[in-house]
Short mmCIF file of C-alpha atoms in Angstrom, two decimals:
data_model
loop_
_atom_site.label_atom_id
_atom_site.label_comp_id
_atom_site.label_asym_id
_atom_site.label_seq_id
_atom_site.Cartn_x
_atom_site.Cartn_y
_atom_site.Cartn_z
CA MET A 865 47.67 -45.01 25.74
CA LEU A 866 50.90 -45.86 23.99
CA SER A 867 51.52 -49.43 22.85
CA VAL A 868 54.19 -51.98 23.62
CA LEU A 869 55.11 -51.68 19.93
CA ASP A 870 55.63 -47.93 20.43
CA MET A 871 57.95 -48.43 23.39
CA PHE A 872 60.04 -51.10 21.63
CA LYS A 873 60.87 -49.77 18.18
CA ILE A 874 63.25 -51.46 15.75
CA GLY A 875 65.91 -49.23 14.22
CA ILE A 876 69.62 -48.74 13.73
CA GLY A 877 72.25 -47.35 16.07
CA PRO A 878 73.74 -45.50 17.67
CA SER A 879 70.92 -43.37 19.11
CA SER A 880 67.13 -43.39 19.18
CA SER A 881 66.87 -39.65 19.77
CA HIS A 882 69.79 -38.66 17.53
CA THR A 883 69.54 -41.31 14.78
CA VAL A 884 66.09 -42.92 14.69
CA GLY A 885 64.29 -39.65 15.46
CA PRO A 886 66.08 -37.52 12.81
CA MET A 887 65.49 -40.16 10.14
CA ARG A 888 61.79 -40.12 10.96
CA ILE A 889 61.73 -36.31 11.00
CA THR A 890 63.16 -35.74 7.52
CA ARG A 891 60.97 -38.48 6.10
CA ARG A 892 57.88 -37.04 7.84
CA ALA A 893 58.67 -33.53 6.59
CA LEU A 894 58.82 -34.69 2.98
CA ILE A 895 55.58 -36.64 3.37
CA GLU A 896 53.91 -33.47 4.60
CA ALA A 897 55.46 -31.43 1.77
CA LYS A 898 54.09 -33.93 -0.73
CA ALA A 899 50.66 -33.80 0.86
CA ALA A 900 50.78 -30.01 0.65
CA GLY A 901 51.57 -30.23 -3.07
CA VAL A 902 54.94 -28.45 -2.84
CA LEU A 903 57.42 -31.31 -2.95
CA GLU A 904 57.60 -31.27 -6.74
CA GLN A 905 58.62 -27.58 -6.60
CA ALA A 906 61.76 -28.37 -4.60
CA ALA A 907 65.12 -27.70 -6.19
CA ARG A 908 67.09 -27.69 -2.94
CA VAL A 909 66.66 -29.06 0.57
CA ARG A 910 68.29 -27.82 3.76
CA VAL A 911 68.28 -29.64 7.10
CA GLU A 912 69.12 -27.74 10.27
CA LEU A 913 70.17 -29.79 13.31
CA GLN A 914 69.75 -27.78 16.50
CA GLY A 915 70.89 -28.04 20.10
CA SER A 916 72.02 -31.48 21.20
CA LEU A 917 71.40 -32.88 17.71
CA ALA A 918 74.15 -30.54 16.48
CA LEU A 919 76.53 -30.72 19.43
CA THR A 920 76.75 -34.53 19.36
CA GLY A 921 75.28 -35.06 15.89
CA ILE A 922 78.36 -36.38 14.12
CA GLY A 923 79.12 -38.98 16.80
CA HIS A 924 75.48 -40.00 17.02
CA GLY A 925 74.95 -40.29 13.28
CA SER A 926 72.32 -37.54 13.17
CA ASP A 927 73.54 -36.22 9.83
CA LYS A 928 73.55 -39.71 8.32
CA ALA A 929 70.03 -40.35 9.60
CA ALA A 930 68.80 -37.04 8.22
CA VAL A 931 70.00 -37.69 4.67
CA LEU A 932 68.71 -41.26 4.74
CA GLY A 933 65.30 -39.96 5.79
CA LEU A 934 65.35 -37.65 2.76
CA LEU A 935 65.68 -40.76 0.62
CA GLY A 936 62.60 -42.19 2.32
CA ALA A 937 64.42 -44.70 4.53
CA GLU A 938 62.57 -46.03 7.58
CA PRO A 939 64.47 -46.98 10.77
CA ASP A 940 62.87 -50.41 11.14
CA GLN A 941 63.44 -51.35 7.49
CA VAL A 942 66.79 -49.81 6.52
CA ASP A 943 69.78 -52.13 6.08
CA PRO A 944 72.74 -50.89 8.19
CA ASP A 945 75.34 -51.75 5.52
CA TRP A 946 73.34 -49.96 2.81
CA ALA A 947 72.90 -46.99 5.16
CA ASP A 948 76.65 -46.63 5.71
CA ALA A 949 77.52 -46.92 2.03
CA THR A 950 74.76 -44.55 0.92
CA TYR A 951 75.71 -41.93 3.51
CA GLU A 952 79.36 -41.96 2.47
CA ALA A 953 78.36 -41.55 -1.18
CA LEU A 954 76.01 -38.65 -0.42
CA LYS A 955 78.70 -36.76 1.49
CA THR A 956 80.47 -36.12 -1.82
CA ALA A 957 77.46 -36.21 -4.16
CA SER A 958 76.01 -33.23 -6.01
CA GLU A 959 72.46 -34.59 -6.18
CA ILE A 960 69.95 -36.46 -4.02
CA SER A 961 66.77 -38.32 -4.96
CA LEU A 962 63.95 -37.40 -2.60
CA PHE A 963 62.10 -40.61 -1.72
CA GLY A 964 64.13 -42.22 -4.50
CA GLY A 965 62.12 -40.14 -6.98
CA GLN A 966 62.78 -36.60 -8.13
CA THR A 967 66.44 -35.60 -8.14
CA ILE A 968 67.54 -32.20 -6.85
CA GLY A 969 70.87 -30.54 -6.22
CA PHE A 970 72.56 -31.47 -2.96
CA ASP A 971 75.73 -30.39 -1.18
CA TYR A 972 76.27 -32.15 2.16
CA ARG A 973 78.45 -29.37 3.59
CA ARG A 974 75.95 -26.70 2.61
CA ASP A 975 72.64 -28.46 3.10
CA ILE A 976 73.22 -30.26 6.42
CA ASP A 977 73.67 -27.45 8.94
CA PHE A 978 74.86 -28.11 12.51
CA ARG A 979 73.50 -25.30 14.69
CA GLY A 980 74.89 -26.02 18.14
CA ASP A 981 74.43 -22.32 18.90
CA ILE A 982 70.66 -22.76 18.82
CA THR A 983 69.02 -24.20 21.95
CA PRO A 984 65.35 -24.76 21.15
CA ARG A 985 62.97 -23.66 23.88
CA LEU A 986 60.60 -26.60 23.61
CA HIS A 987 63.14 -29.45 23.50
CA PRO A 988 66.95 -29.69 23.11
CA ASN A 989 66.62 -31.91 20.02
CA GLY A 990 65.18 -29.56 17.41
CA MET A 991 65.30 -30.07 13.65
CA SER A 992 64.12 -27.93 10.74
CA VAL A 993 63.63 -29.09 7.15
CA ARG A 994 63.30 -26.43 4.44
CA LEU A 995 62.62 -26.76 0.72
CA TYR A 996 63.52 -24.10 -1.85
CA ASP A 997 62.44 -23.71 -5.46
CA SER A 998 64.74 -23.08 -8.42
CA ALA A 999 64.66 -19.31 -7.75
CA GLY A 1000 65.86 -19.84 -4.19
CA ALA A 1001 62.53 -19.01 -2.54
CA GLU A 1002 61.47 -21.08 0.46
CA VAL A 1003 58.38 -23.13 -0.40
CA PHE A 1004 58.16 -25.34 2.70
CA GLU A 1005 59.41 -25.38 6.28
CA ARG A 1006 58.79 -27.91 9.04
CA THR A 1007 60.31 -27.97 12.51
CA LEU A 1008 59.99 -31.13 14.58
CA TYR A 1009 61.62 -32.44 17.75
CA SER A 1010 63.18 -35.80 18.57
CA THR A 1011 61.94 -36.46 22.08
CA GLY A 1012 63.73 -39.71 22.95
CA GLY A 1013 63.13 -43.38 22.27
CA GLY A 1014 62.58 -42.67 18.57
CA PHE A 1015 59.48 -40.55 19.31
CA ILE A 1016 59.07 -37.25 17.45
CA ALA A 1017 56.75 -34.33 18.15
CA SER A 1018 55.67 -31.01 16.69
CA ALA A 1019 55.82 -27.64 18.42
CA ALA A 1020 52.04 -27.76 18.83
CA GLN A 1021 52.24 -31.10 20.62
CA LEU A 1022 55.00 -29.96 22.95
CA SER A 1023 53.34 -26.59 23.63
CA ALA A 1024 50.02 -28.15 24.62
CA PRO A 1025 50.54 -31.02 27.13
CA ALA A 1026 48.16 -33.92 26.75
CA GLN A 1027 44.99 -33.54 28.77
CA ASN A 1028 45.24 -35.53 32.01
CA ASP A 1029 48.68 -36.74 30.84
CA ARG A 1030 47.02 -39.02 28.27
CA ILE A 1031 48.76 -39.04 24.90
CA SER A 1032 46.20 -39.31 22.12
CA VAL A 1033 47.16 -41.79 19.40
CA GLY A 1034 43.72 -42.11 17.85
CA GLN A 1035 42.76 -45.31 19.67
CA LYS A 1036 41.21 -45.74 23.08
CA ALA A 1037 42.57 -48.20 25.60
CA ALA A 1038 40.48 -50.71 27.52
CA LEU A 1039 42.19 -49.93 30.84
CA PRO A 1040 44.04 -46.60 30.47
CA PHE A 1041 46.50 -45.51 33.15
CA THR A 1042 48.73 -42.48 33.56
CA SER A 1043 50.57 -43.26 36.80
CA GLY A 1044 51.86 -46.11 38.89
CA ALA A 1045 49.12 -45.52 41.45
CA GLU A 1046 46.43 -45.70 38.78
CA LEU A 1047 47.96 -48.84 37.31
CA LEU A 1048 48.02 -50.55 40.72
CA HIS A 1049 44.43 -49.51 41.35
CA ILE A 1050 43.33 -51.08 38.06
CA CYS A 1051 45.23 -54.28 38.91
CA ALA A 1052 43.56 -54.50 42.32
CA GLN A 1053 40.10 -53.60 41.01
CA HIS A 1054 40.13 -56.23 38.26
CA THR A 1055 42.38 -58.81 39.96
CA LEU A 1056 45.02 -58.49 37.24
CA ASN A 1057 48.76 -58.24 37.05
CA ILE A 1058 50.51 -55.41 35.22
CA TYR A 1059 51.11 -57.44 32.06
CA ASP A 1060 47.39 -58.34 31.97
CA VAL A 1061 46.45 -54.64 31.96
CA VAL A 1062 48.93 -53.80 29.21
CA LEU A 1063 47.73 -56.78 27.17
CA ALA A 1064 44.09 -55.71 27.54
CA ASN A 1065 45.05 -52.35 26.05
CA GLU A 1066 46.91 -54.04 23.21
CA ASP A 1067 43.87 -56.24 22.51
CA ALA A 1068 41.79 -53.08 22.13
CA ARG A 1069 44.13 -51.93 19.35
CA ARG A 1070 44.67 -55.07 17.27
CA PRO A 1071 44.05 -58.85 17.15
CA ARG A 1072 46.05 -60.83 19.72
CA ALA A 1073 47.90 -62.69 16.97
CA GLU A 1074 49.32 -59.40 15.64
CA THR A 1075 50.52 -58.40 19.08
CA ASP A 1076 52.15 -61.81 19.52
CA ALA A 1077 53.85 -61.43 16.13
CA GLY A 1078 55.10 -58.00 17.15
CA LEU A 1079 56.50 -59.30 20.44
CA LYS A 1080 58.23 -62.12 18.61
CA ARG A 1081 59.86 -59.75 16.13
CA ILE A 1082 61.04 -57.46 18.93
CA TRP A 1083 62.76 -60.32 20.70
CA GLU A 1084 64.18 -61.74 17.47
CA VAL A 1085 65.93 -58.43 16.77
CA MET A 1086 67.17 -58.21 20.37
CA ASP A 1087 68.42 -61.79 20.30
CA SER A 1088 70.04 -61.35 16.90
CA GLY A 1089 71.78 -58.20 18.13
CA ILE A 1090 73.27 -60.11 21.05
CA ASN A 1091 74.46 -62.89 18.75
CA ARG A 1092 76.09 -60.45 16.32
CA GLY A 1093 77.75 -58.61 19.16
CA LEU A 1094 79.15 -61.82 20.64
CA LYS A 1095 80.91 -62.81 17.43
CA THR A 1096 81.92 -59.48 15.86
CA SER A 1097 85.31 -58.16 16.92
CA GLY A 1098 87.32 -55.10 15.90
CA ILE A 1099 87.42 -51.36 16.52
CA LEU A 1100 84.24 -49.35 16.85
CA PRO A 1101 83.87 -46.44 14.40
CA GLY A 1102 84.18 -42.82 15.43
CA GLY A 1103 87.83 -42.18 16.19
CA LEU A 1104 88.09 -43.21 19.85
CA SER A 1105 89.61 -46.57 18.86
CA VAL A 1106 87.35 -48.41 21.31
CA GLN A 1107 87.90 -52.15 21.00
CA ARG A 1108 84.87 -54.45 21.00
CA ARG A 1109 85.16 -56.55 24.16
CA ALA A 1110 82.07 -58.75 24.09
CA PRO A 1111 83.52 -61.50 21.81
CA ARG A 1112 86.62 -61.97 23.96
CA LEU A 1113 84.61 -61.94 27.20
CA PHE A 1114 82.17 -64.43 25.69
CA GLU A 1115 84.92 -66.87 24.71
CA THR A 1116 86.43 -66.59 28.17
CA LEU A 1117 83.09 -67.29 29.83
CA LYS A 1118 82.54 -70.40 27.71
CA THR A 1119 85.92 -71.90 28.48
CA GLU A 1120 87.10 -70.82 31.92
CA ALA A 1121 86.46 -72.66 35.16
CA HIS A 1122 84.67 -70.43 37.64
CA ASN A 1123 83.89 -71.23 41.25
CA GLN A 1124 81.79 -68.19 42.12
CA GLU A 1125 78.43 -68.60 40.43
CA SER A 1126 77.22 -65.20 41.69
CA GLU A 1127 80.14 -63.51 39.96
CA ARG A 1128 79.53 -65.59 36.85
CA LEU A 1129 75.97 -64.21 36.79
CA PHE A 1130 77.43 -60.71 36.59
CA ASP A 1131 79.73 -61.82 33.78
CA TRP A 1132 76.86 -63.11 31.65
CA LEU A 1133 74.70 -60.04 32.17
CA ASN A 1134 77.73 -57.86 31.38
CA VAL A 1135 78.62 -59.65 28.17
CA PHE A 1136 75.06 -59.77 26.82
CA ALA A 1137 74.45 -56.07 27.53
CA MET A 1138 77.81 -55.04 26.08
CA ALA A 1139 77.25 -57.15 22.97
CA ILE A 1140 74.08 -55.22 22.13
CA ASN A 1141 75.56 -51.83 22.87
CA GLU A 1142 78.69 -52.48 20.85
CA GLU A 1143 76.41 -53.36 17.95
CA ASN A 1144 74.48 -50.16 18.58
CA ALA A 1145 77.69 -48.11 18.64
CA ALA A 1146 78.62 -49.61 15.26
CA GLY A 1147 75.28 -48.54 13.75
CA GLY A 1148 73.78 -52.03 13.79
CA ARG A 1149 70.13 -53.03 14.17
CA VAL A 1150 68.79 -52.75 17.71
CA VAL A 1151 65.52 -52.12 19.55
CA THR A 1152 64.76 -49.01 21.56
CA ALA A 1153 64.48 -50.37 25.08
CA PRO A 1154 63.40 -47.69 25.72
CA THR A 1155 66.24 -45.94 23.82
CA ASN A 1156 69.19 -47.08 21.71
CA GLY A 1157 71.71 -45.80 24.23
CA ALA A 1158 70.07 -48.08 26.82
CA ALA A 1159 69.26 -50.91 24.41
CA GLY A 1160 71.35 -53.58 26.16
CA ILE A 1161 69.76 -53.85 29.60
CA ILE A 1162 66.41 -55.49 28.83
CA PRO A 1163 67.79 -57.94 26.19
CA ALA A 1164 70.57 -59.00 28.58
CA LEU A 1165 68.06 -59.77 31.33
CA ILE A 1166 65.76 -61.69 28.99
CA ARG A 1167 68.62 -63.64 27.42
CA TYR A 1168 70.05 -64.76 30.77
CA TYR A 1169 66.84 -65.40 32.72
CA CYS A 1170 64.38 -66.39 29.99
CA ALA A 1171 66.35 -67.67 27.00
CA PHE A 1172 69.79 -68.79 28.16
CA ASP A 1173 69.20 -72.33 26.93
CA GLY A 1174 67.20 -71.22 23.90
CA TRP A 1175 63.66 -70.03 23.33
CA SER A 1176 60.55 -70.98 21.40
CA GLU A 1177 57.75 -69.00 19.79
CA ALA A 1178 55.60 -69.88 22.80
CA ASP A 1179 57.99 -67.93 25.03
CA THR A 1180 57.48 -64.75 23.02
CA ARG A 1181 53.68 -64.91 22.96
CA SER A 1182 51.83 -62.59 25.30
CA ASP A 1183 51.32 -65.42 27.80
CA GLY A 1184 54.94 -66.61 27.58
CA ARG A 1185 57.79 -65.55 29.85
CA ILE A 1186 59.44 -63.27 27.28
CA GLY A 1187 56.09 -61.83 26.26
CA ARG A 1188 55.14 -61.09 29.88
CA PHE A 1189 58.54 -59.48 30.46
CA LEU A 1190 58.14 -57.16 27.46
CA LEU A 1191 54.52 -56.26 28.27
CA THR A 1192 55.38 -55.43 31.88
CA ALA A 1193 58.48 -53.44 30.98
CA ALA A 1194 56.54 -51.51 28.35
CA GLY A 1195 53.79 -50.66 30.83
CA ILE A 1196 56.35 -49.10 33.17
CA GLY A 1197 58.04 -47.31 30.29
CA MET A 1198 54.74 -45.76 29.20
CA ILE A 1199 54.43 -44.04 32.57
CA TYR A 1200 57.93 -42.57 32.28
CA LYS A 1201 57.17 -41.38 28.75
CA GLN A 1202 53.94 -39.68 29.82
CA ARG A 1203 55.10 -38.19 33.12
CA ALA A 1204 58.74 -37.34 32.39
CA SER A 1205 60.96 -38.08 29.38
CA LEU A 1206 63.13 -40.74 27.74
CA SER A 1207 65.53 -38.18 26.28
CA GLY A 1208 69.14 -37.99 27.43
CA ALA A 1209 69.25 -34.43 26.11
CA GLU A 1210 66.37 -33.54 28.42
CA MET A 1211 66.84 -35.79 31.48
CA GLY A 1212 70.45 -36.97 31.32
CA CYS A 1213 71.19 -40.68 31.30
CA GLN A 1214 68.74 -41.27 34.16
CA GLY A 1215 66.12 -40.91 31.43
CA GLU A 1216 67.76 -43.65 29.35
CA VAL A 1217 69.77 -46.20 31.37
CA GLY A 1218 67.82 -45.29 34.51
CA VAL A 1219 64.46 -45.92 32.83
CA ALA A 1220 65.75 -49.10 31.17
CA CYS A 1221 66.92 -50.37 34.56
CA SER A 1222 63.49 -49.61 36.03
CA MET A 1223 61.66 -51.29 33.14
CA GLY A 1224 63.99 -54.30 33.25
CA ALA A 1225 63.58 -54.73 37.01
CA ALA A 1226 59.81 -54.70 36.59
CA GLY A 1227 59.89 -57.21 33.74
CA LEU A 1228 62.12 -59.59 35.65
CA SER A 1229 60.02 -59.30 38.80
CA ALA A 1230 56.99 -60.27 36.71
CA VAL A 1231 58.75 -63.31 35.23
CA TRP A 1232 59.73 -64.39 38.73
CA GLY A 1233 56.08 -64.32 39.82
CA GLY A 1234 55.94 -60.91 41.47
CA SER A 1235 52.60 -59.34 42.31
CA ALA A 1236 51.65 -55.97 40.83
CA PRO A 1237 52.81 -54.10 43.98
CA GLN A 1238 56.11 -56.01 43.95
CA ILE A 1239 56.64 -55.21 40.29
CA GLU A 1240 55.95 -51.51 40.96
CA HIS A 1241 58.46 -51.67 43.82
CA ALA A 1242 61.08 -53.25 41.55
CA ALA A 1243 60.60 -50.44 39.03
CA GLU A 1244 60.93 -47.84 41.78
CA ILE A 1245 64.16 -49.36 43.10
CA GLY A 1246 65.59 -49.55 39.61
CA MET A 1247 65.20 -45.80 39.11
CA GLU A 1248 65.88 -44.63 42.65
CA HIS A 1249 69.51 -45.66 42.40
CA ASN A 1250 70.04 -44.07 39.00
CA LEU A 1251 68.77 -40.62 39.94
CA GLY A 1252 71.08 -37.86 38.78
CA LEU A 1253 72.87 -40.01 36.21
CA THR A 1254 74.40 -37.69 33.62
CA CYS A 1255 74.71 -38.10 29.85
CA ASP A 1256 78.29 -37.10 29.01
CA PRO A 1257 79.43 -39.20 26.02
CA VAL A 1258 83.11 -38.88 25.22
CA GLY A 1259 83.58 -37.50 21.71
CA GLY A 1260 79.80 -37.38 21.26
CA LEU A 1261 79.85 -41.15 20.64
CA VAL A 1262 77.56 -43.72 22.23
CA GLN A 1263 80.54 -45.69 23.51
CA ILE A 1264 82.15 -44.28 26.67
CA PRO A 1265 80.57 -44.58 29.23
CA CYS A 1266 77.44 -45.90 27.50
CA ILE A 1267 78.50 -49.49 26.76
CA GLU A 1268 79.67 -50.32 30.28
CA ARG A 1269 76.79 -48.34 31.76
CA ASN A 1270 74.36 -50.82 30.19
CA ALA A 1271 76.25 -53.71 31.77
CA ILE A 1272 76.05 -52.08 35.19
CA GLY A 1273 72.38 -51.24 34.60
CA ALA A 1274 71.51 -54.88 33.87
CA VAL A 1275 73.08 -56.05 37.13
CA LYS A 1276 71.28 -53.28 39.03
CA ALA A 1277 67.97 -54.29 37.49
CA ALA A 1278 68.36 -57.92 38.53
CA ASN A 1279 69.18 -56.86 42.08
CA ALA A 1280 66.20 -54.49 42.17
CA ALA A 1281 63.89 -57.32 41.10
CA ARG A 1282 65.28 -59.60 43.82
CA LEU A 1283 64.88 -56.92 46.47
CA SER A 1284 61.26 -56.37 45.46
CA LEU A 1285 60.40 -60.04 45.88
CA ARG A 1286 62.04 -60.20 49.31
CA ASP A 1287 59.93 -57.34 50.65
CA GLU A 1288 56.18 -57.94 50.74
CA GLY A 1289 55.33 -55.00 52.99
CA PRO A 1290 54.64 -51.38 52.04
CA HIS A 1291 57.57 -49.23 50.93
CA LYS A 1292 58.19 -45.57 51.59
CA VAL A 1293 58.94 -44.37 48.04
CA THR A 1294 56.47 -44.96 45.22
CA LEU A 1295 57.19 -45.26 41.52
CA ASP A 1296 55.31 -42.02 40.87
CA GLN A 1297 57.41 -40.19 43.43
CA VAL A 1298 60.67 -41.41 41.93
CA ILE A 1299 59.53 -40.53 38.39
CA GLU A 1300 58.66 -37.01 39.50
CA THR A 1301 62.04 -36.79 41.23
CA MET A 1302 63.75 -37.87 38.03
CA ARG A 1303 61.82 -35.24 36.08
CA GLN A 1304 62.73 -32.46 38.51
CA THR A 1305 66.36 -33.59 38.63
CA GLY A 1306 66.53 -33.58 34.85
CA LEU A 1307 65.11 -30.07 34.63
CA ASP A 1308 67.58 -28.83 37.25
CA MET A 1309 70.59 -30.58 35.68
CA SER A 1310 73.03 -28.35 33.84
CA SER A 1311 72.85 -28.70 30.07
CA LYS A 1312 76.57 -29.57 30.15
CA TYR A 1313 75.59 -33.00 31.46
CA LYS A 1314 72.69 -33.68 29.09
CA GLU A 1315 74.04 -35.13 25.81
CA THR A 1316 75.97 -32.05 24.72
CA SER A 1317 79.53 -33.38 25.34
CA GLN A 1318 80.26 -30.10 27.12
CA GLY A 1319 80.84 -31.52 30.59
CA GLY A 1320 81.70 -34.57 32.67
CA LEU A 1321 83.68 -37.38 31.09
CA ALA A 1322 83.30 -35.73 27.70
CA VAL A 1323 85.69 -32.92 28.67
CA ASN A 1324 87.87 -34.78 31.14
CA VAL A 1325 88.84 -37.71 28.91
CA VAL A 1326 91.27 -37.10 26.06
CA GLU A 1327 89.60 -38.28 22.85
CA CYS A 1328 92.71 -39.49 21.03
#
């Protein structure tokens, strides 16, 4: 089983698959080169971004992430301001220090290669790292894939699906599940809710106090991202001249008189979700939830329904309302990760915003006291009405339509949770059926609409 701390990873924007993943890949490749005893032979490094990583790489910061990974930077530790300054310096530098140690020659234009003409067979987000010695001979090559949500995989892993859909991470779970049906069966058999099952699996991995500390840190980063987004104004980077809107909307909400409380609810969810995603678009620190491109939905729901008037450490513990939300949402996300994909380049945006909406609906249903079947129903509704959602970012930037799409996704998730609690009877469509439908839809979807900027809004909206 995966962990809640796998599903919610701390990193920098604008993309988990195109920024967090590439940074992890170059860093991992150098670690393996060092272990193989060839890193010290390197006199030159070359990074090849393939498929979607090349086609939307500039707008998604894939090149920046790749060079930062060569320095040894880690997504959950790197300072966004340092990352920007270091990247700009390396674009004109003649040398680079691998892991901050040995210095080798480096030419950004030569050594970071965008190969949009290559479409990897195993996954659209392929990346190769090659090292050459002083004579120009290749001494090391590693190809890895960024599979969405900050996860990375080797060709061997992608070529040999996990037995019984269980992803081996070296630790056994107390109550493993690979589908919604299996999860509901476990809940019924042991008289547990979904968050109880996920927590039992976390307890099998580490002491409860460490899990609670991890949950607290996840929410702290989410909450901090909202706060930064609510007070930071200006133009987002990338050339589209997109104006940050969250600060102005926030000030309006605090001061205006409003008679329609239902509409005001939408306003708050909108502004919280947009605040996070504007921060993400600017390369700020966010949490994969389950991806960076969909990072605003779950924090917006938690902020409005669980922490609007503030929060305490007790709220973030595994038995607190924020903790239960995150555990439940992660449990649903694990099923999507195992049975389909979280990658916009593989599934379209249904695999990002759609999954986030499903996870958020489940988490909110749990906080509102939903039973395990009601939570499963909320997750199903959240995805059912995002099926077929394309990933067509204008200019290859995680801005249009991504920022507003998170706002809409948060409202959808809240409605899905409410619908689930109003219906206690059996429902016709199961979570497993809708996940399989999403998977099939993603496979059938034209590559033009899967994070390549070759179709949809990306070609029908003038960039400047």
